[in-house]
Amino acid sequence: MEKTVFKIISNKPLTKCIYEMCLEGNTSAIKNAGQFVNIALDGFYLRRPISVCDFSDNFLKIIYKVVGKGTEQMAKMQSGEQLEMLTGLGNGFSVNNCQKPLLVGGGVGVPPMYRLAKDLVAQGKQVSVVLGFNTCEEIFYKNEFEALGVNVYVATADGSVGTKGFVTDAITANKIEADYFYACGPLPMLRALYDKLDIDGEMSFEERMGCGFGVCMGCSCKTKNGYKRICKEGPVLKKDEIVW
Amino acid sequence: MVTEKNLSVELCGVRLTNPIIPASGTFGFGTEMATLYDLDVLGAISIKGTTREARFGNPTPRIAECNAGLINSVGLQNPGIDKVISTELPKLRACFHNPIIANISGFSIDEYVECCKKIDREEQVAIIEVNVSCPNVHNGGMAFGTSAESAAHVTRAVKAVTTKPVFIKLSPNVTDITSIARACEEAGADGLTLINTLLGMRIDTMRRRPVVANKMGGFSGAAIFPIALRMVYQVANACRIPIIGCGGVSSANDVIEMMMAGATAVQVGAENLRNPFACKELVETLPATMEQLKIENLTDIIGIVK
């Protein structure tokens, strides 16, 4: 973990309430796709934990949803402004010897899948990506995933684009073959994937956090391997350790 | 040019190189923080509250943000006294060489006694801090710290089984903290830590339900500093035993205020959660603040405000 000040390069809406922010600053503490940063905002007591969408030397990209006053304030920030944050938090997704990984992102759970897809493609794996949204207006990053050369499937709850229904319906409809899965999204989506898929996998979970670095025990959960902190031993948990 | 300042203080014969102590529950068992900076810059560390058995604590969500503070309802999650002694203390001892304050909680007198007996054998623990804000399962769930009688009862029971200095950590959720402080002093407490969190609540107006699963929780953070300071001042004027001031401290000036009100040392809690480097930064900025205020020795200002 590092405490670093980043400079905003760009901050723009991708949909009505999803924003993409690119920043410049020290990213040396960020190691894996699926990790998060914890952002200090003027006038707010606690930081805002936001997943990392992509990173490289001195460059960070986050995609966040405006859900309250804090993220509303973030959405108004301009390029050139600064944000202080803690970086390199959480475990992130694991790299293993799977050959045909399936990546599933639901809504604002899509962003961490982007870097993961990039990493898995670089390892020469045959990557399938399923993105779930409520309506066509909420879709983002479909083109960016396609540009990585992966198979991209979309599910929308209203059927306006892709498979009508949930991500699980898109997996069935497209007869996607996979030997491992990675997922991030709303809890009912994670649960549905857990029940449907008979392959191993891992999922990223959300919880209200106090510190974000493992000292306050605010975000603890029970797993088959004992109590874990979502911010420290998570946010990614292995399928076989999850207790619903 | 800042001249060399004397930051050292003494708590019941335990010398601290400076008065800054991370408060229990905001620093884990210290080990996580050792990767961030050299913990030996800290005067002492008060470790995560420990009970007889391992506890998961309360359901989540456990955290609610507030203006200038937060509510937590962690519910004393900890691995239990045996595991703390066998695993956590040795790990902390490897990266921290200053005094350790062991924070002990219990839901019965027996539990306090058993935990204190066990921790008494641990050489690296310099002070036992007894959290009396837990509900007493034998007394309808009323917190030990909310009556002078039960707070004194815990104090006497614990003092009987340990030779280490015992600090009672008082709850602010009472009508008269001085009467409880005096009862603890008369029962043999060597010192007092105050204050613990204030009982608070937030409601999620969209969902029409409390933000934290446990409905209510402990409110801490910068917002409670004036309340904590007032209580430290009142207790300092009512008791002779040393006080560790705690509650909303976030700047070197806050530290000075706490000490002027009567605290010998100062704990920093919620601020650690916003800024993991908070305690280190306080230790670093204290000399400059002392210079501005013409203070050479921190001990000179303890209780100076009458």
Coordinates of N, CA, C and O in Angstrom, one line a residue, chain B residues 18-177:
Chain B
N18 N 7.2 9.1 23.5 CA 6.3 10.3 23.2 C 4.8 9.8 23.6 O 4.6 8.6 23.8
P19 N 3.9 10.8 23.7 CA 2.6 10.4 24.2 C 1.6 9.8 23.2 O 0.5 9.5 23.5
I20 N 2.1 9.5 21.9 CA 1.1 9.1 20.9 C 1.0 7.6 20.9 O 1.9 6.8 20.7
I21 N -0.3 7.2 21.0 CA -0.7 5.8 21.1 C -1.8 5.5 20.1 O -2.9 6.1 20.3
P22 N -1.7 4.6 19.1 CA -2.9 4.2 18.3 C -3.9 3.6 19.3 O -3.5 2.7 20.1
A23 N -5.2 4.0 19.1 CA -6.2 3.5 20.0 C -6.6 2.1 19.6 O -6.6 1.7 18.4
S24 N -7.1 1.3 20.6 CA -7.5 -0.1 20.3 C -8.6 -0.1 19.2 O -9.5 0.8 19.2
G25 N -8.5 -1.0 18.3 CA -9.5 -1.2 17.3 C -9.3 -0.4 16.0 O -10.0 -0.6 15.1
T26 N -8.2 0.4 16.0 CA -8.0 1.2 14.8 C -6.6 0.9 14.3 O -6.1 1.6 13.4
F27 N -6.0 -0.1 14.8 CA -4.6 -0.4 14.4 C -4.3 -1.9 14.3 O -3.2 -2.4 14.2
G28 N -5.4 -2.7 14.4 CA -5.3 -4.1 14.4 C -4.4 -4.6 15.5 O -4.5 -4.1 16.6
F29 N -3.6 -5.6 15.2 CA -2.6 -6.0 16.2 C -1.2 -5.4 15.8 O -0.2 -6.0 16.2
G30 N -1.3 -4.3 15.0 CA 0.0 -3.6 14.7 C 0.7 -4.1 13.5 O 1.4 -3.3 12.8
T31 N 0.7 -5.4 13.3 CA 1.5 -6.0 12.3 C 1.3 -5.5 10.9 O 2.2 -5.3 10.1
E32 N 0.0 -5.3 10.5 CA -0.3 -4.8 9.2 C 0.4 -3.4 8.9 O 0.8 -3.1 7.8
M33 N 0.5 -2.6 10.0 CA 1.0 -1.3 9.9 C 2.5 -1.2 9.8 O 3.1 -0.3 9.3
A34 N 3.1 -2.3 10.2 CA 4.6 -2.4 10.3 C 5.2 -2.3 8.8 O 6.3 -1.9 8.7
T35 N 4.4 -2.7 7.8 CA 4.9 -2.6 6.5 C 4.9 -1.1 6.0 O 5.5 -0.8 5.0
L36 N 4.2 -0.3 6.7 CA 4.1 1.1 6.2 C 5.2 2.0 6.8 O 5.7 2.9 6.1
Y37 N 5.5 1.8 8.1 CA 6.5 2.7 8.7 C 7.1 2.0 9.9 O 6.5 1.0 10.4
D38 N 8.2 2.5 10.5 CA 8.8 1.9 11.6 C 7.9 2.2 12.9 O 7.8 3.4 13.3
L39 N 7.3 1.2 13.4 CA 6.4 1.4 14.5 C 7.0 1.9 15.8 O 6.4 2.5 16.6
D40 N 8.3 1.8 15.8 CA 9.0 2.3 17.0 C 9.0 3.8 17.2 O 9.4 4.3 18.3
V41 N 8.5 4.5 16.2 CA 8.3 5.9 16.4 C 7.1 6.2 17.4 O 7.0 7.3 17.9
L42 N 6.3 5.2 17.6 CA 5.1 5.4 18.5 C 5.4 5.2 20.0 O 6.3 4.4 20.3
G43 N 4.8 6.0 20.8 CA 5.0 5.8 22.2 C 4.6 4.5 22.8 O 5.3 3.9 23.6
A44 N 3.5 4.0 22.3 CA 3.0 2.7 22.7 C 1.9 2.3 21.7 O 1.6 3.1 20.8
I45 N 1.4 1.1 21.7 CA 0.3 0.6 20.8 C -0.7 0.0 21.7 O -0.4 -0.9 22.5
S46 N -2.0 0.4 21.6 CA -3.1 -0.3 22.2 C -3.7 -1.3 21.2 O -4.2 -0.9 20.2
I47 N -3.5 -2.6 21.5 CA -3.9 -3.6 20.5 C -5.4 -3.9 20.5 O -6.1 -3.5 21.4
K48 N -5.9 -4.5 19.4 CA -7.3 -4.8 19.2 C -7.9 -5.5 20.4 O -7.3 -6.4 21.0
G49 N -9.1 -5.0 20.8 CA -9.8 -5.5 22.0 C -9.9 -7.0 21.9 O -10.3 -7.6 20.9
T50 N -9.5 -7.7 23.0 CA -9.5 -9.1 23.1 C -10.4 -9.7 24.1 O -10.5 -9.2 25.2
T51 N -11.1 -10.8 23.7 CA -12.0 -11.5 24.6 C -11.5 -12.9 24.9 O -10.6 -13.3 24.3
R52 N -12.2 -13.6 25.8 CA -11.8 -15.0 26.1 C -11.8 -15.9 24.9 O -10.9 -16.6 24.5
E53 N -13.0 -15.9 24.2 CA -13.2 -16.7 23.0 C -13.0 -15.9 21.8 O -13.2 -14.7 21.8
A54 N -12.7 -16.6 20.7 CA -12.7 -15.9 19.4 C -14.1 -15.4 19.1 O -15.1 -16.0 19.4
R55 N -14.2 -14.2 18.5 CA -15.5 -13.6 18.1 C -15.5 -13.1 16.7 O -14.5 -12.5 16.3
F56 N -16.6 -13.4 15.9 CA -16.7 -12.9 14.6 C -17.2 -11.4 14.7 O -16.9 -10.6 13.9
G57 N -18.0 -11.1 15.7 CA -18.5 -9.8 15.9 C -19.9 -9.7 15.2 O -20.6 -10.7 15.0
N58 N -20.3 -8.5 14.9 CA -21.6 -8.2 14.4 C -21.7 -8.4 12.9 O -20.7 -8.4 12.2
P59 N -23.0 -8.6 12.4 CA -23.2 -8.7 11.0 C -22.8 -7.4 10.3 O -22.8 -6.3 10.9
T60 N -22.5 -7.5 9.0 CA -22.2 -6.3 8.2 C -23.5 -5.8 7.5 O -24.4 -6.6 7.4
P61 N -23.6 -4.6 7.1 CA -22.6 -3.5 7.2 C -22.3 -3.1 8.7 O -23.3 -3.0 9.5
R62 N -21.1 -2.8 8.9 CA -20.6 -2.4 10.3 C -20.2 -0.9 10.4 O -19.8 -0.5 11.4
I63 N -20.2 -0.3 9.2 CA -19.6 1.1 9.2 C -20.6 2.1 8.6 O -21.3 1.7 7.6
A64 N -20.7 3.2 9.2 CA -21.6 4.3 8.6 C -20.8 5.6 8.7 O -20.3 6.0 9.7
E65 N -20.7 6.2 7.5 CA -19.9 7.5 7.5 C -20.8 8.6 8.1 O -22.0 8.6 7.9
C66 N -20.2 9.6 8.8 CA -20.9 10.7 9.3 C -20.1 12.0 9.0 O -19.0 11.9 8.5
N67 N -20.7 13.1 9.3 CA -19.9 14.4 9.2 C -18.8 14.3 10.3 O -19.1 14.2 11.4
A68 N -17.6 14.5 9.9 CA -16.5 14.5 10.8 C -16.4 13.3 11.7 O -16.0 13.4 12.8
G69 N -16.8 12.1 11.2 CA -16.6 10.9 12.0 C -17.3 9.7 11.3 O -17.7 9.8 10.2
L70 N -17.3 8.6 12.1 CA -17.9 7.4 11.6 C -18.5 6.6 12.7 O -18.1 6.8 13.9
I71 N -19.5 5.8 12.3 CA -20.1 4.9 13.3 C -19.6 3.5 13.0 O -19.5 3.1 11.8
N72 N -19.1 2.7 14.0 CA -18.7 1.4 13.8 C -19.5 0.5 14.7 O -19.8 0.8 15.9
S73 N -19.9 -0.7 14.2 CA -20.5 -1.7 15.0 C -19.8 -3.0 14.7 O -20.4 -4.0 14.4
V74 N -18.5 -3.0 14.9 CA -17.6 -4.2 14.6 C -18.0 -5.3 15.6 O -18.1 -6.5 15.2
G75 N -18.2 -5.0 16.8 CA -18.7 -6.0 17.8 C -17.5 -6.9 18.3 O -17.7 -8.1 18.5
L76 N -16.4 -6.2 18.5 CA -15.2 -6.9 19.1 C -14.8 -8.2 18.4 O -14.5 -9.2 19.0
Q77 N -14.7 -8.1 17.1 CA -14.1 -9.2 16.4 C -12.7 -9.4 16.8 O -11.9 -8.4 16.8
N78 N -12.3 -10.6 17.2 CA -10.9 -10.9 17.6 C -10.7 -12.4 17.7 O -11.7 -13.1 17.8
P79 N -9.5 -12.8 17.6 CA -9.2 -14.3 17.6 C -9.2 -15.0 18.9 O -9.0 -16.2 19.0
G80 N -9.5 -14.2 20.0 CA -9.5 -14.8 21.3 C -8.2 -14.7 22.0 O -7.1 -14.6 21.4
I81 N -8.2 -14.6 23.3 CA -7.0 -14.4 24.1 C -5.8 -15.3 23.8 O -4.7 -14.9 23.7
D82 N -6.1 -16.6 23.7 CA -5.1 -17.6 23.5 C -4.3 -17.4 22.2 O -3.1 -17.4 22.2
K83 N -5.1 -17.1 21.2 CA -4.5 -16.9 19.8 C -3.7 -15.6 19.8 O -2.7 -15.5 19.2
V84 N -4.3 -14.6 20.5 CA -3.6 -13.3 20.6 C -2.2 -13.5 21.2 O -1.2 -13.0 20.7
I85 N -2.2 -14.3 22.3 CA -0.9 -14.5 23.0 C 0.1 -15.4 22.2 O 1.2 -15.1 22.1
S86 N -0.5 -16.4 21.5 CA 0.4 -17.3 20.8 C 0.8 -16.8 19.4 O 1.9 -17.1 19.0
T87 N 0.0 -16.0 18.8 CA 0.3 -15.6 17.4 C 0.5 -14.1 17.3 O 1.6 -13.7 16.7
E88 N -0.4 -13.3 17.8 CA -0.3 -11.8 17.5 C 0.8 -11.1 18.3 O 1.5 -10.3 17.7
L89 N 0.9 -11.4 19.5 CA 1.9 -10.7 20.3 C 3.3 -11.0 19.8 O 4.1 -10.1 19.7
P90 N 3.7 -12.3 19.5 CA 5.0 -12.5 19.0 C 5.3 -11.8 17.7 O 6.4 -11.2 17.5
K91 N 4.2 -11.7 16.8 CA 4.4 -11.0 15.5 C 4.7 -9.5 15.8 O 5.5 -8.9 15.2
L92 N 3.9 -9.0 16.7 CA 4.0 -7.5 17.0 C 5.4 -7.3 17.7 O 6.1 -6.3 17.4
R93 N 5.8 -8.1 18.6 CA 7.0 -8.0 19.3 C 8.2 -7.9 18.3 O 9.2 -7.2 18.5
A94 N 8.1 -8.7 17.2 CA 9.2 -8.7 16.2 C 9.3 -7.4 15.5 O 10.4 -7.1 15.0
C95 N 8.3 -6.5 15.5 CA 8.4 -5.3 14.7 C 8.2 -4.0 15.6 O 8.2 -2.9 15.1
F96 N 8.0 -4.2 16.9 CA 7.7 -3.1 17.8 C 8.3 -3.4 19.2 O 8.0 -4.4 19.8
H97 N 9.1 -2.4 19.6 CA 9.9 -2.7 20.8 C 9.5 -1.8 22.0 O 10.2 -1.8 23.0
N98 N 8.5 -0.9 21.8 CA 8.1 0.0 22.8 C 6.9 -0.7 23.6 O 6.4 -1.8 23.2
P99 N 6.4 -0.1 24.6 CA 5.3 -0.7 25.4 C 4.1 -1.1 24.6 O 3.6 -0.3 23.8
I100 N 3.5 -2.3 24.9 CA 2.3 -2.7 24.4 C 1.2 -2.6 25.4 O 1.4 -2.9 26.6
I101 N 0.1 -2.0 25.0 CA -1.1 -1.9 25.9 C -2.1 -3.0 25.4 O -2.5 -3.0 24.3
A102 N -2.4 -4.0 26.3 CA -3.3 -5.0 25.9 C -4.7 -4.6 26.3 O -5.0 -4.3 27.5
N103 N -5.6 -4.5 25.3 CA -7.0 -4.0 25.6 C -7.9 -5.3 25.8 O -8.0 -6.1 24.9
I104 N -8.5 -5.4 26.9 CA -9.2 -6.6 27.3 C -10.7 -6.3 27.5 O -11.1 -5.3 28.1
S105 N -11.6 -7.1 26.9 CA -13.0 -7.0 27.0 C -13.6 -8.2 27.6 O -13.0 -9.3 27.5
G106 N -14.8 -8.1 28.1 CA -15.5 -9.3 28.7 C -16.9 -9.1 28.8 O -17.4 -7.9 28.9
F107 N -17.7 -10.2 28.8 CA -19.1 -10.1 29.0 C -19.5 -10.6 30.3 O -20.7 -10.6 30.6
S108 N -18.5 -10.9 31.2 CA -18.8 -11.3 32.5 C -17.5 -11.0 33.3 O -16.4 -10.9 32.7
I109 N -17.6 -10.9 34.6 CA -16.4 -10.7 35.5 C -15.4 -11.8 35.3 O -14.2 -11.5 35.1
D110 N -15.9 -13.0 35.2 CA -15.0 -14.2 35.0 C -14.2 -14.0 33.7 O -13.0 -14.4 33.7
E111 N -14.8 -13.5 32.7 CA -14.1 -13.4 31.4 C -13.0 -12.4 31.5 O -11.9 -12.6 31.1
Y112 N -13.3 -11.2 32.1 CA -12.2 -10.2 32.4 C -11.1 -10.8 33.1 O -9.9 -10.7 32.8
V113 N -11.4 -11.5 34.2 CA -10.4 -12.1 35.1 C -9.5 -13.1 34.4 O -8.3 -13.1 34.4
E114 N -10.2 -14.0 33.6 CA -9.4 -15.0 32.9 C -8.5 -14.4 31.9 O -7.3 -14.8 31.8
C115 N -9.0 -13.4 31.1 CA -8.1 -12.8 30.1 C -7.0 -12.1 30.8 O -5.8 -12.1 30.3
C116 N -7.2 -11.4 31.8 CA -6.2 -10.6 32.5 C -5.1 -11.5 33.1 O -3.9 -11.2 33.1
K117 N -5.6 -12.6 33.7 CA -4.6 -13.6 34.3 C -3.7 -14.1 33.2 O -2.5 -14.2 33.4
K118 N -4.2 -14.4 32.0 CA -3.4 -14.9 30.9 C -2.4 -13.8 30.4 O -1.3 -14.1 30.1
I119 N -2.9 -12.6 30.2 CA -2.1 -11.5 29.6 C -1.1 -11.1 30.6 O 0.0 -10.6 30.2
D120 N -1.3 -11.3 31.9 CA -0.4 -10.9 33.0 C 0.9 -11.6 32.8 O 2.0 -11.1 33.2
R121 N 0.9 -12.8 32.2 CA 2.2 -13.5 32.1 C 3.0 -13.1 30.9 O 4.1 -13.5 30.7
E122 N 2.4 -12.2 30.1 CA 3.1 -11.8 28.9 C 4.0 -10.6 29.2 O 3.6 -9.4 29.4
E123 N 5.3 -10.8 29.1 CA 6.3 -9.8 29.5 C 6.2 -8.5 28.7 O 6.4 -7.4 29.2
Q124 N 5.9 -8.7 27.4 CA 5.9 -7.5 26.5 C 4.7 -6.6 26.7 O 4.7 -5.4 26.3
V125 N 3.7 -7.1 27.4 CA 2.6 -6.2 27.7 C 2.9 -5.3 28.9 O 3.2 -5.9 30.0
A126 N 2.9 -4.0 28.7 CA 3.3 -3.1 29.8 C 2.1 -2.7 30.7 O 2.2 -2.4 31.9
I127 N 1.0 -2.5 30.0 CA -0.2 -2.0 30.6 C -1.4 -2.8 30.2 O -1.5 -3.2 29.0
I128 N -2.4 -3.1 31.1 CA -3.6 -3.7 30.7 C -4.7 -2.6 30.7 O -4.8 -1.9 31.6
E129 N -5.4 -2.5 29.5 CA -6.5 -1.5 29.4 C -7.8 -2.3 29.3 O -8.0 -3.1 28.5
V130 N -8.6 -2.0 30.3 CA -9.9 -2.8 30.4 C -11.0 -2.0 29.9 O -11.3 -0.9 30.4
N131 N -11.6 -2.6 28.8 CA -12.8 -1.9 28.2 C -14.0 -2.3 28.9 O -14.5 -3.5 28.9
V132 N -14.6 -1.3 29.6 CA -15.9 -1.7 30.4 C -17.1 -1.2 29.6 O -18.2 -1.1 30.2
S133 N -17.0 -1.0 28.3 CA -18.2 -0.6 27.5 C -19.0 -1.8 27.0 O -20.0 -1.7 26.3
C134 N -18.5 -3.1 27.4 CA -19.3 -4.2 26.9 C -20.5 -4.5 27.8 O -20.4 -4.3 29.0
P135 N -21.5 -5.1 27.2 CA -22.7 -5.4 28.0 C -22.4 -6.6 28.9 O -21.7 -7.5 28.5
N136 N -22.9 -6.5 30.1 CA -22.8 -7.6 31.1 C -23.9 -8.6 30.9 O -25.1 -8.3 31.2
V137 N -23.5 -9.8 30.5 CA -24.6 -10.8 30.2 C -25.3 -11.3 31.5 O -26.4 -11.8 31.4
H138 N -24.7 -11.0 32.6 CA -25.3 -11.4 33.9 C -26.2 -10.3 34.5 O -26.7 -10.4 35.6
N139 N -26.2 -9.2 33.8 CA -26.9 -8.1 34.4 C -27.8 -7.4 33.3 O -27.7 -6.2 33.1
G140 N -28.5 -8.2 32.6 CA -29.5 -7.7 31.6 C -28.8 -7.0 30.5 O -29.5 -6.2 29.8
G141 N -27.5 -7.2 30.2 CA -26.9 -6.6 29.1 C -26.4 -5.2 29.3 O -25.9 -4.5 28.4
M142 N -26.6 -4.7 30.5 CA -26.2 -3.3 30.8 C -24.6 -3.2 30.8 O -24.0 -4.1 31.4
A143 N -24.1 -2.3 30.1 CA -22.6 -2.2 30.0 C -22.0 -2.0 31.4 O -22.5 -1.2 32.2
F144 N -20.9 -2.7 31.7 CA -20.2 -2.6 33.0 C -19.8 -1.1 33.3 O -19.9 -0.7 34.4
G145 N -19.5 -0.4 32.2 CA -19.0 1.0 32.4 C -20.0 2.0 32.7 O -19.8 3.2 32.8
T146 N -21.3 1.6 32.7 CA -22.4 2.6 32.9 C -22.8 2.7 34.3 O -23.7 3.5 34.6
S147 N -22.3 1.9 35.2 CA -22.6 2.2 36.6 C -21.3 2.1 37.4 O -20.4 1.3 37.1
A148 N -21.2 3.0 38.4 CA -20.0 3.1 39.2 C -19.7 1.8 39.9 O -18.6 1.3 40.0
E149 N -20.8 1.1 40.4 CA -20.7 -0.1 41.1 C -20.1 -1.2 40.3 O -19.1 -1.9 40.7
S150 N -20.6 -1.4 39.0 CA -20.1 -2.5 38.2 C -18.7 -2.2 37.7 O -17.9 -3.1 37.5
A151 N -18.4 -0.9 37.4 CA -17.1 -0.6 36.9 C -16.1 -0.9 38.0 O -15.0 -1.4 37.7
A152 N -16.4 -0.6 39.2 CA -15.5 -0.8 40.4 C -15.4 -2.3 40.6 O -14.3 -2.8 40.9
H153 N -16.4 -3.0 40.4 CA -16.4 -4.5 40.5 C -15.4 -5.1 39.6 O -14.6 -5.9 39.9
V154 N -15.5 -4.7 38.3 CA -14.5 -5.2 37.3 C -13.1 -4.8 37.7 O -12.2 -5.6 37.6
T155 N -12.9 -3.6 38.1 CA -11.6 -3.1 38.5 C -11.0 -3.9 39.6 O -9.8 -4.4 39.5
R156 N -11.7 -4.1 40.6 CA -11.2 -4.9 41.8 C -10.9 -6.4 41.4 O -9.8 -6.9 41.7
A157 N -11.8 -7.0 40.6 CA -11.5 -8.3 40.1 C -10.3 -8.5 39.3 O -9.5 -9.4 39.4
V158 N -10.1 -7.5 38.4 CA -8.9 -7.5 37.5 C -7.6 -7.2 38.3 O -6.6 -7.9 38.1
K159 N -7.7 -6.3 39.2 CA -6.5 -5.9 40.0 C -6.0 -7.0 40.8 O -4.8 -7.2 41.1
A160 N -6.9 -7.9 41.2 CA -6.5 -9.0 42.1 C -5.7 -10.1 41.4 O -5.0 -10.9 42.0
V161 N -5.7 -10.1 40.0 CA -5.0 -11.1 39.3 C -3.9 -10.6 38.4 O -3.3 -11.4 37.7
T162 N -3.5 -9.4 38.6 CA -2.4 -8.9 37.8 C -1.5 -7.9 38.6 O -2.0 -7.2 39.4
T163 N -0.3 -7.9 38.2 CA 0.7 -7.0 38.8 C 0.9 -5.8 37.9 O 1.6 -4.8 38.3
K164 N 0.4 -5.9 36.7 CA 0.7 -4.8 35.7 C -0.3 -3.7 36.0 O -1.4 -3.8 36.5
P165 N 0.1 -2.4 35.6 CA -0.8 -1.3 35.7 C -2.1 -1.6 35.0 O -2.0 -2.0 33.8
V166 N -3.2 -1.3 35.6 CA -4.5 -1.5 35.0 C -5.1 -0.1 34.7 O -5.3 0.7 35.6
F167 N -5.4 0.1 33.4 CA -6.2 1.3 33.0 C -7.6 0.9 32.7 O -7.8 0.0 31.9
I168 N -8.6 1.6 33.2 CA -10.0 1.3 32.9 C -10.4 2.3 31.7 O -10.2 3.5 31.9
K169 N -10.9 1.7 30.6 CA -11.3 2.6 29.5 C -12.8 2.9 29.6 O -13.6 2.0 29.5
L170 N -13.1 4.1 29.9 CA -14.4 4.5 30.3 C -15.3 4.9 29.1 O -14.9 5.4 28.1
S171 N -16.6 4.6 29.3 CA -17.6 4.9 28.3 C -18.1 6.3 28.6 O -18.3 6.7 29.7
P172 N -18.3 7.1 27.5 CA -18.9 8.4 27.6 C -20.4 8.4 27.7 O -21.1 9.4 28.0
N173 N -21.0 7.2 27.5 CA -22.5 7.1 27.5 C -23.1 7.0 28.9 O -23.8 6.0 29.2
V174 N -22.8 8.0 29.7 CA -23.2 7.9 31.1 C -23.6 9.4 31.5 O -23.2 10.3 30.8
T175 N -24.3 9.5 32.6 CA -24.7 10.8 33.1 C -23.6 11.6 33.8 O -23.5 12.8 33.6
D176 N -22.8 10.8 34.5 CA -21.7 11.5 35.3 C -20.4 10.7 35.2 O -20.3 9.7 36.0
I177 N -19.5 11.0 34.3 CA -18.3 10.1 34.1 C -17.4 10.3 35.3 O -16.7 9.3 35.6

